[in-house]
Structure formats: C-alpha cells, structure tokens
C-alpha cells in the first residue's frame, strides 16, 4: 500500500493524471468508477482534460462499483449521478452499472485496469459493509444504518436512502489490476487508520486492500490524522 498525504486539489489532479496516462497508453482501457462526494473533483479534472483535447475516452469502458435498488425516483440513482458528474460530458465508449453476471462481463472486457474507490465511515468500500465476506463477488447487499444516514444528504423531500443495493463484491474489487482509494476529512480518519494499520478483518472491509499488490491511498491531512 502506498500512502500519499496531500491537499485535496493536488490529489484530484494526480489521480486524474493516473487515469489519463492509462487511457492514452492502452488500446482498450477499462476503468472502475465510484460515486459519492469524494471522486467529484477527479471527474471535474477528467472533464477539463477531455475538453482541452488532452484525453479521449472513445476506446474506454467504465464499470461502476454499485447501484441502489428499490429507488422511488431514478434521479437518485448512481446512474443519474454518474451521467451528470462525468459520463454526459465525455466521449466514453460504454459505461456499465452493476447487473447480473457483472463479474463475467468485467472479465470478458479484459478486467479493470484501475479501480477508483472512496471509503465509508464504517470502513465500507462500494456497498460492502462490515461483515461482508472477503470472497464476495457482485451481489445484493443491505446498506448499513450509518451509511444510510451519511447518504441521506443526496435525497430530497423526505425520500429515504434505500435499504438495498447491488454492489461489486470485495473479491471483484480485489481482481482489479490497480486500485486508487481517496479519502478527505476528519470523519474518515478512523476508517482510514483501520484500513491501513488495522488487522485484516471483516469489521473493516477496506482492510482487505492491504493484500492487493498495487494500491495507492490518497488522503488529505484530516483523513490522515489518526495514522
Ligand atoms: C457510498 C458509496 C461508496 C462511497 C462512500 C463514501 O455509500 N457506496 O462507494 O465510497 O459512500 O461516500 P462519500 O465520498 O460521499 O463520502
């Protein structure tokens, strides 16, 4: 695990740079994308680079980590979020959200070259909440209460965060060739410390990343404050 402690805007630039280099080098790049507030800055950098002609996504395929189930309104879906924050602004070839046989589909497309991740306050990655099996592939998961509270800010007019989602499993994520995890802010510090220094244990799903051969963790000083 390589850990970089930097300012948020430098993290966004560096991480976007990693994706741009991959996309400019590889014939058929496959990228793994995440939702949440954390990756928005990276997506803005990617859009800027595309508009300047520094990168084209015309041969790139993306796979998102997770998607809500049982939504009352499509506007809350991670599909809508991704379209608004990135996909509608670039020339990407194909962009997938989790479905049945997602692991087979990812494999058929050559596997994920770089997977982008955020982390939840309870140490979740994608919607793999504490207790999730390290051997899990894409599956339907229950969203933990803490996560539902944290994600409530994206919902309006009394609409509630769903209780279920479809998510890449921990093994799906570990199959990625490279992983980049980003975290900002003091409220992530505890999860970040457990992920990096804690035992590899189901109580902190992100701790499994210690076993991956090519992981980079980009955090700001607040998220690094308990290291
Ligand atoms: C959500 C997503 C995760 C994301 C996490 C952190 O529940 N399923 O993939 O990493 O929460 O979100 P944020 O970046 O908004 O803090």
PDB file of C-alpha atoms in Angstrom, residues 20-166:
ATOM      1  CA  UNK A  20      -5.280   9.930 -18.304  1.00  0.00           C
ATOM      2  CA  UNK A  21      -1.918   8.181 -18.620  1.00  0.00           C
ATOM      3  CA  UNK A  22      -3.569   4.761 -18.663  1.00  0.00           C
ATOM      4  CA  UNK A  23      -6.151   5.840 -21.248  1.00  0.00           C
ATOM      5  CA  UNK A  24      -3.568   7.440 -23.502  1.00  0.00           C
ATOM      6  CA  UNK A  25      -1.325   4.384 -23.330  1.00  0.00           C
ATOM      7  CA  UNK A  26      -3.689   1.418 -23.533  1.00  0.00           C
ATOM      8  CA  UNK A  27      -5.646   0.321 -26.567  1.00  0.00           C
ATOM      9  CA  UNK A  28      -8.833  -0.692 -24.729  1.00  0.00           C
ATOM     10  CA  UNK A  29      -8.701   0.768 -21.225  1.00  0.00           C
ATOM     11  CA  UNK A  30     -11.161  -0.423 -18.596  1.00  0.00           C
ATOM     12  CA  UNK A  31     -11.728   1.869 -15.629  1.00  0.00           C
ATOM     13  CA  UNK A  32     -13.673   1.336 -12.415  1.00  0.00           C
ATOM     14  CA  UNK A  33     -15.630   4.337 -11.151  1.00  0.00           C
ATOM     15  CA  UNK A  34     -17.160   5.331  -7.826  1.00  0.00           C
ATOM     16  CA  UNK A  35     -19.947   7.615  -6.645  1.00  0.00           C
ATOM     17  CA  UNK A  36     -20.121   9.825  -3.556  1.00  0.00           C
ATOM     18  CA  UNK A  37     -18.743  13.310  -2.968  1.00  0.00           C
ATOM     19  CA  UNK A  38     -15.118  12.207  -2.832  1.00  0.00           C
ATOM     20  CA  UNK A  39     -14.452  11.440  -6.526  1.00  0.00           C
ATOM     21  CA  UNK A  40     -16.228  14.528  -7.908  1.00  0.00           C
ATOM     22  CA  UNK A  41     -13.009  16.563  -8.084  1.00  0.00           C
ATOM     23  CA  UNK A  42     -11.298  13.824 -10.086  1.00  0.00           C
ATOM     24  CA  UNK A  43     -14.234  13.731 -12.500  1.00  0.00           C
ATOM     25  CA  UNK A  44     -14.001  17.508 -12.959  1.00  0.00           C
ATOM     26  CA  UNK A  45     -10.310  17.161 -13.812  1.00  0.00           C
ATOM     27  CA  UNK A  46     -11.102  14.416 -16.343  1.00  0.00           C
ATOM     28  CA  UNK A  47     -13.780  16.571 -17.987  1.00  0.00           C
ATOM     29  CA  UNK A  48     -11.349  19.509 -18.164  1.00  0.00           C
ATOM     30  CA  UNK A  49      -8.674  17.333 -19.765  1.00  0.00           C
ATOM     31  CA  UNK A  50     -11.179  15.986 -22.286  1.00  0.00           C
ATOM     32  CA  UNK A  51     -12.337  19.491 -23.235  1.00  0.00           C
ATOM     33  CA  UNK A  52      -8.733  20.582 -23.729  1.00  0.00           C
ATOM     34  CA  UNK A  53      -8.101  17.586 -26.004  1.00  0.00           C
ATOM     35  CA  UNK A  54      -5.578  16.019 -23.619  1.00  0.00           C
ATOM     36  CA  UNK A  55      -7.541  12.772 -23.445  1.00  0.00           C
ATOM     37  CA  UNK A  56     -10.275  10.973 -25.360  1.00  0.00           C
ATOM     38  CA  UNK A  57     -12.365   8.203 -23.804  1.00  0.00           C
ATOM     39  CA  UNK A  58     -13.565   6.820 -27.133  1.00  0.00           C
ATOM     40  CA  UNK A  59     -11.930   3.427 -26.522  1.00  0.00           C
ATOM     41  CA  UNK A  60     -12.592   3.386 -22.768  1.00  0.00           C
ATOM     42  CA  UNK A  61     -15.141   1.261 -20.936  1.00  0.00           C
ATOM     43  CA  UNK A  62     -16.185   2.005 -17.363  1.00  0.00           C
ATOM     44  CA  UNK A  63     -17.681  -0.175 -14.654  1.00  0.00           C
ATOM     45  CA  UNK A  64     -19.289   1.438 -11.636  1.00  0.00           C
ATOM     46  CA  UNK A  65     -18.981  -0.082  -8.202  1.00  0.00           C
ATOM     47  CA  UNK A  66     -22.580  -0.122  -7.086  1.00  0.00           C
ATOM     48  CA  UNK A  67     -26.189   0.926  -7.619  1.00  0.00           C
ATOM     49  CA  UNK A  68     -29.184   1.405  -5.337  1.00  0.00           C
ATOM     50  CA  UNK A  69     -32.130  -0.993  -5.535  1.00  0.00           C
ATOM     51  CA  UNK A  70     -35.802  -0.192  -4.777  1.00  0.00           C
ATOM     52  CA  UNK A  71     -35.465   3.501  -5.661  1.00  0.00           C
ATOM     53  CA  UNK A  72     -38.596   5.625  -5.679  1.00  0.00           C
ATOM     54  CA  UNK A  73     -37.139   8.003  -8.233  1.00  0.00           C
ATOM     55  CA  UNK A  74     -34.477   7.384 -10.877  1.00  0.00           C
ATOM     56  CA  UNK A  75     -32.996  10.802 -10.181  1.00  0.00           C
ATOM     57  CA  UNK A  76     -31.347   9.368  -7.047  1.00  0.00           C
ATOM     58  CA  UNK A  77     -29.702   6.505  -8.918  1.00  0.00           C
ATOM     59  CA  UNK A  78     -25.954   6.236  -9.192  1.00  0.00           C
ATOM     60  CA  UNK A  79     -26.550   6.002 -12.966  1.00  0.00           C
ATOM     61  CA  UNK A  80     -28.009   9.528 -12.889  1.00  0.00           C
ATOM     62  CA  UNK A  81     -25.202  10.738 -10.636  1.00  0.00           C
ATOM     63  CA  UNK A  82     -22.526   9.378 -12.973  1.00  0.00           C
ATOM     64  CA  UNK A  83     -24.228  10.764 -16.070  1.00  0.00           C
ATOM     65  CA  UNK A  84     -24.430  14.193 -14.505  1.00  0.00           C
ATOM     66  CA  UNK A  85     -20.945  14.255 -12.976  1.00  0.00           C
ATOM     67  CA  UNK A  86     -18.949  12.630 -15.778  1.00  0.00           C
ATOM     68  CA  UNK A  87     -20.476  10.467 -18.477  1.00  0.00           C
ATOM     69  CA  UNK A  88     -22.583  13.153 -20.222  1.00  0.00           C
ATOM     70  CA  UNK A  89     -19.525  15.394 -20.543  1.00  0.00           C
ATOM     71  CA  UNK A  90     -17.074  12.971 -22.188  1.00  0.00           C
ATOM     72  CA  UNK A  91     -16.925  10.660 -25.230  1.00  0.00           C
ATOM     73  CA  UNK A  92     -16.814   7.369 -23.316  1.00  0.00           C
ATOM     74  CA  UNK A  93     -17.412   4.199 -25.368  1.00  0.00           C
ATOM     75  CA  UNK A  94     -19.524   2.300 -22.822  1.00  0.00           C
ATOM     76  CA  UNK A  95     -20.391   2.774 -19.176  1.00  0.00           C
ATOM     77  CA  UNK A  96     -21.818  -0.061 -17.090  1.00  0.00           C
ATOM     78  CA  UNK A  97     -23.633  -0.193 -13.770  1.00  0.00           C
ATOM     79  CA  UNK A  98     -23.825  -3.491 -11.840  1.00  0.00           C
ATOM     80  CA  UNK A  99     -26.133  -6.174 -13.255  1.00  0.00           C
ATOM     81  CA  UNK A 100     -26.393  -9.964 -13.133  1.00  0.00           C
ATOM     82  CA  UNK A 101     -23.196 -11.641 -14.286  1.00  0.00           C
ATOM     83  CA  UNK A 102     -21.240  -8.426 -13.695  1.00  0.00           C
ATOM     84  CA  UNK A 103     -18.066 -10.303 -12.802  1.00  0.00           C
ATOM     85  CA  UNK A 104     -18.234 -12.277 -16.063  1.00  0.00           C
ATOM     86  CA  UNK A 105     -18.847  -9.084 -18.016  1.00  0.00           C
ATOM     87  CA  UNK A 106     -15.858  -7.344 -16.407  1.00  0.00           C
ATOM     88  CA  UNK A 107     -13.693 -10.355 -17.188  1.00  0.00           C
ATOM     89  CA  UNK A 108     -14.926 -10.510 -20.801  1.00  0.00           C
ATOM     90  CA  UNK A 109     -13.901  -6.872 -21.262  1.00  0.00           C
ATOM     91  CA  UNK A 110     -10.381  -7.640 -20.046  1.00  0.00           C
ATOM     92  CA  UNK A 111     -10.660  -6.799 -16.337  1.00  0.00           C
ATOM     93  CA  UNK A 112     -10.456  -3.416 -14.618  1.00  0.00           C
ATOM     94  CA  UNK A 113      -7.134  -1.621 -15.140  1.00  0.00           C
ATOM     95  CA  UNK A 114      -7.651   0.997 -12.426  1.00  0.00           C
ATOM     96  CA  UNK A 115     -10.473   0.954  -9.889  1.00  0.00           C
ATOM     97  CA  UNK A 116     -11.274   4.213  -8.092  1.00  0.00           C
ATOM     98  CA  UNK A 117     -12.626   3.901  -4.539  1.00  0.00           C
ATOM     99  CA  UNK A 118     -13.915   6.039  -1.728  1.00  0.00           C
ATOM    100  CA  UNK A 119     -14.413   4.743   1.801  1.00  0.00           C
ATOM    101  CA  UNK A 120     -17.346   4.911   4.187  1.00  0.00           C
ATOM    102  CA  UNK A 121     -17.049   5.975   7.833  1.00  0.00           C
ATOM    103  CA  UNK A 122     -17.606   2.340   8.808  1.00  0.00           C
ATOM    104  CA  UNK A 123     -14.813   1.149   6.501  1.00  0.00           C
ATOM    105  CA  UNK A 124     -17.098   0.063   3.651  1.00  0.00           C
ATOM    106  CA  UNK A 125     -15.965   0.106   0.033  1.00  0.00           C
ATOM    107  CA  UNK A 126     -18.664   0.160  -2.657  1.00  0.00           C
ATOM    108  CA  UNK A 127     -21.592  -1.198  -0.574  1.00  0.00           C
ATOM    109  CA  UNK A 128     -19.537  -3.904   1.112  1.00  0.00           C
ATOM    110  CA  UNK A 129     -20.470  -3.154   4.691  1.00  0.00           C
ATOM    111  CA  UNK A 130     -18.737  -4.562   7.796  1.00  0.00           C
ATOM    112  CA  UNK A 131     -19.223  -8.335   7.943  1.00  0.00           C
ATOM    113  CA  UNK A 132     -19.106  -8.832   4.152  1.00  0.00           C
ATOM    114  CA  UNK A 133     -17.243 -11.940   3.035  1.00  0.00           C
ATOM    115  CA  UNK A 134     -13.803 -11.211   1.578  1.00  0.00           C
ATOM    116  CA  UNK A 135     -14.619 -13.788  -1.135  1.00  0.00           C
ATOM    117  CA  UNK A 136     -17.755 -11.969  -2.296  1.00  0.00           C
ATOM    118  CA  UNK A 137     -18.442 -11.258  -5.973  1.00  0.00           C
ATOM    119  CA  UNK A 138     -21.135  -8.866  -7.240  1.00  0.00           C
ATOM    120  CA  UNK A 139     -24.175  -9.316  -5.005  1.00  0.00           C
ATOM    121  CA  UNK A 140     -27.209  -7.687  -3.439  1.00  0.00           C
ATOM    122  CA  UNK A 141     -26.310  -6.090  -0.126  1.00  0.00           C
ATOM    123  CA  UNK A 142     -28.069  -4.432   2.773  1.00  0.00           C
ATOM    124  CA  UNK A 143     -26.896  -0.878   3.378  1.00  0.00           C
ATOM    125  CA  UNK A 144     -25.785  -0.233   6.962  1.00  0.00           C
ATOM    126  CA  UNK A 145     -27.675   2.302   9.061  1.00  0.00           C
ATOM    127  CA  UNK A 146     -24.630   4.620   9.374  1.00  0.00           C
ATOM    128  CA  UNK A 147     -24.222   4.671   5.598  1.00  0.00           C
ATOM    129  CA  UNK A 148     -27.922   5.363   5.054  1.00  0.00           C
ATOM    130  CA  UNK A 149     -27.628   8.339   7.421  1.00  0.00           C
ATOM    131  CA  UNK A 150     -24.497   9.608   5.630  1.00  0.00           C
ATOM    132  CA  UNK A 151     -26.076   9.270   2.175  1.00  0.00           C
ATOM    133  CA  UNK A 152     -29.372  10.883   3.195  1.00  0.00           C
ATOM    134  CA  UNK A 153     -27.923  14.257   2.135  1.00  0.00           C
ATOM    135  CA  UNK A 154     -28.395  13.275  -1.525  1.00  0.00           C
ATOM    136  CA  UNK A 155     -32.163  12.709  -1.045  1.00  0.00           C
ATOM    137  CA  UNK A 156     -34.898  15.358  -1.005  1.00  0.00           C
ATOM    138  CA  UNK A 157     -38.435  15.914   0.268  1.00  0.00           C
ATOM    139  CA  UNK A 158     -38.408  13.155   2.841  1.00  0.00           C
ATOM    140  CA  UNK A 159     -37.348  10.481   0.310  1.00  0.00           C
ATOM    141  CA  UNK A 160     -35.228   7.903   2.062  1.00  0.00           C
ATOM    142  CA  UNK A 161     -31.993   6.120   1.165  1.00  0.00           C
ATOM    143  CA  UNK A 162     -32.944   2.596   0.049  1.00  0.00           C
ATOM    144  CA  UNK A 163     -32.098  -0.353   2.266  1.00  0.00           C
ATOM    145  CA  UNK A 164     -30.551  -2.427  -0.516  1.00  0.00           C
ATOM    146  CA  UNK A 165     -28.036  -2.077  -3.310  1.00  0.00           C
ATOM    147  CA  UNK A 166     -26.276  -4.198  -5.894  1.00  0.00           C
TER     148      UNK A 166
END
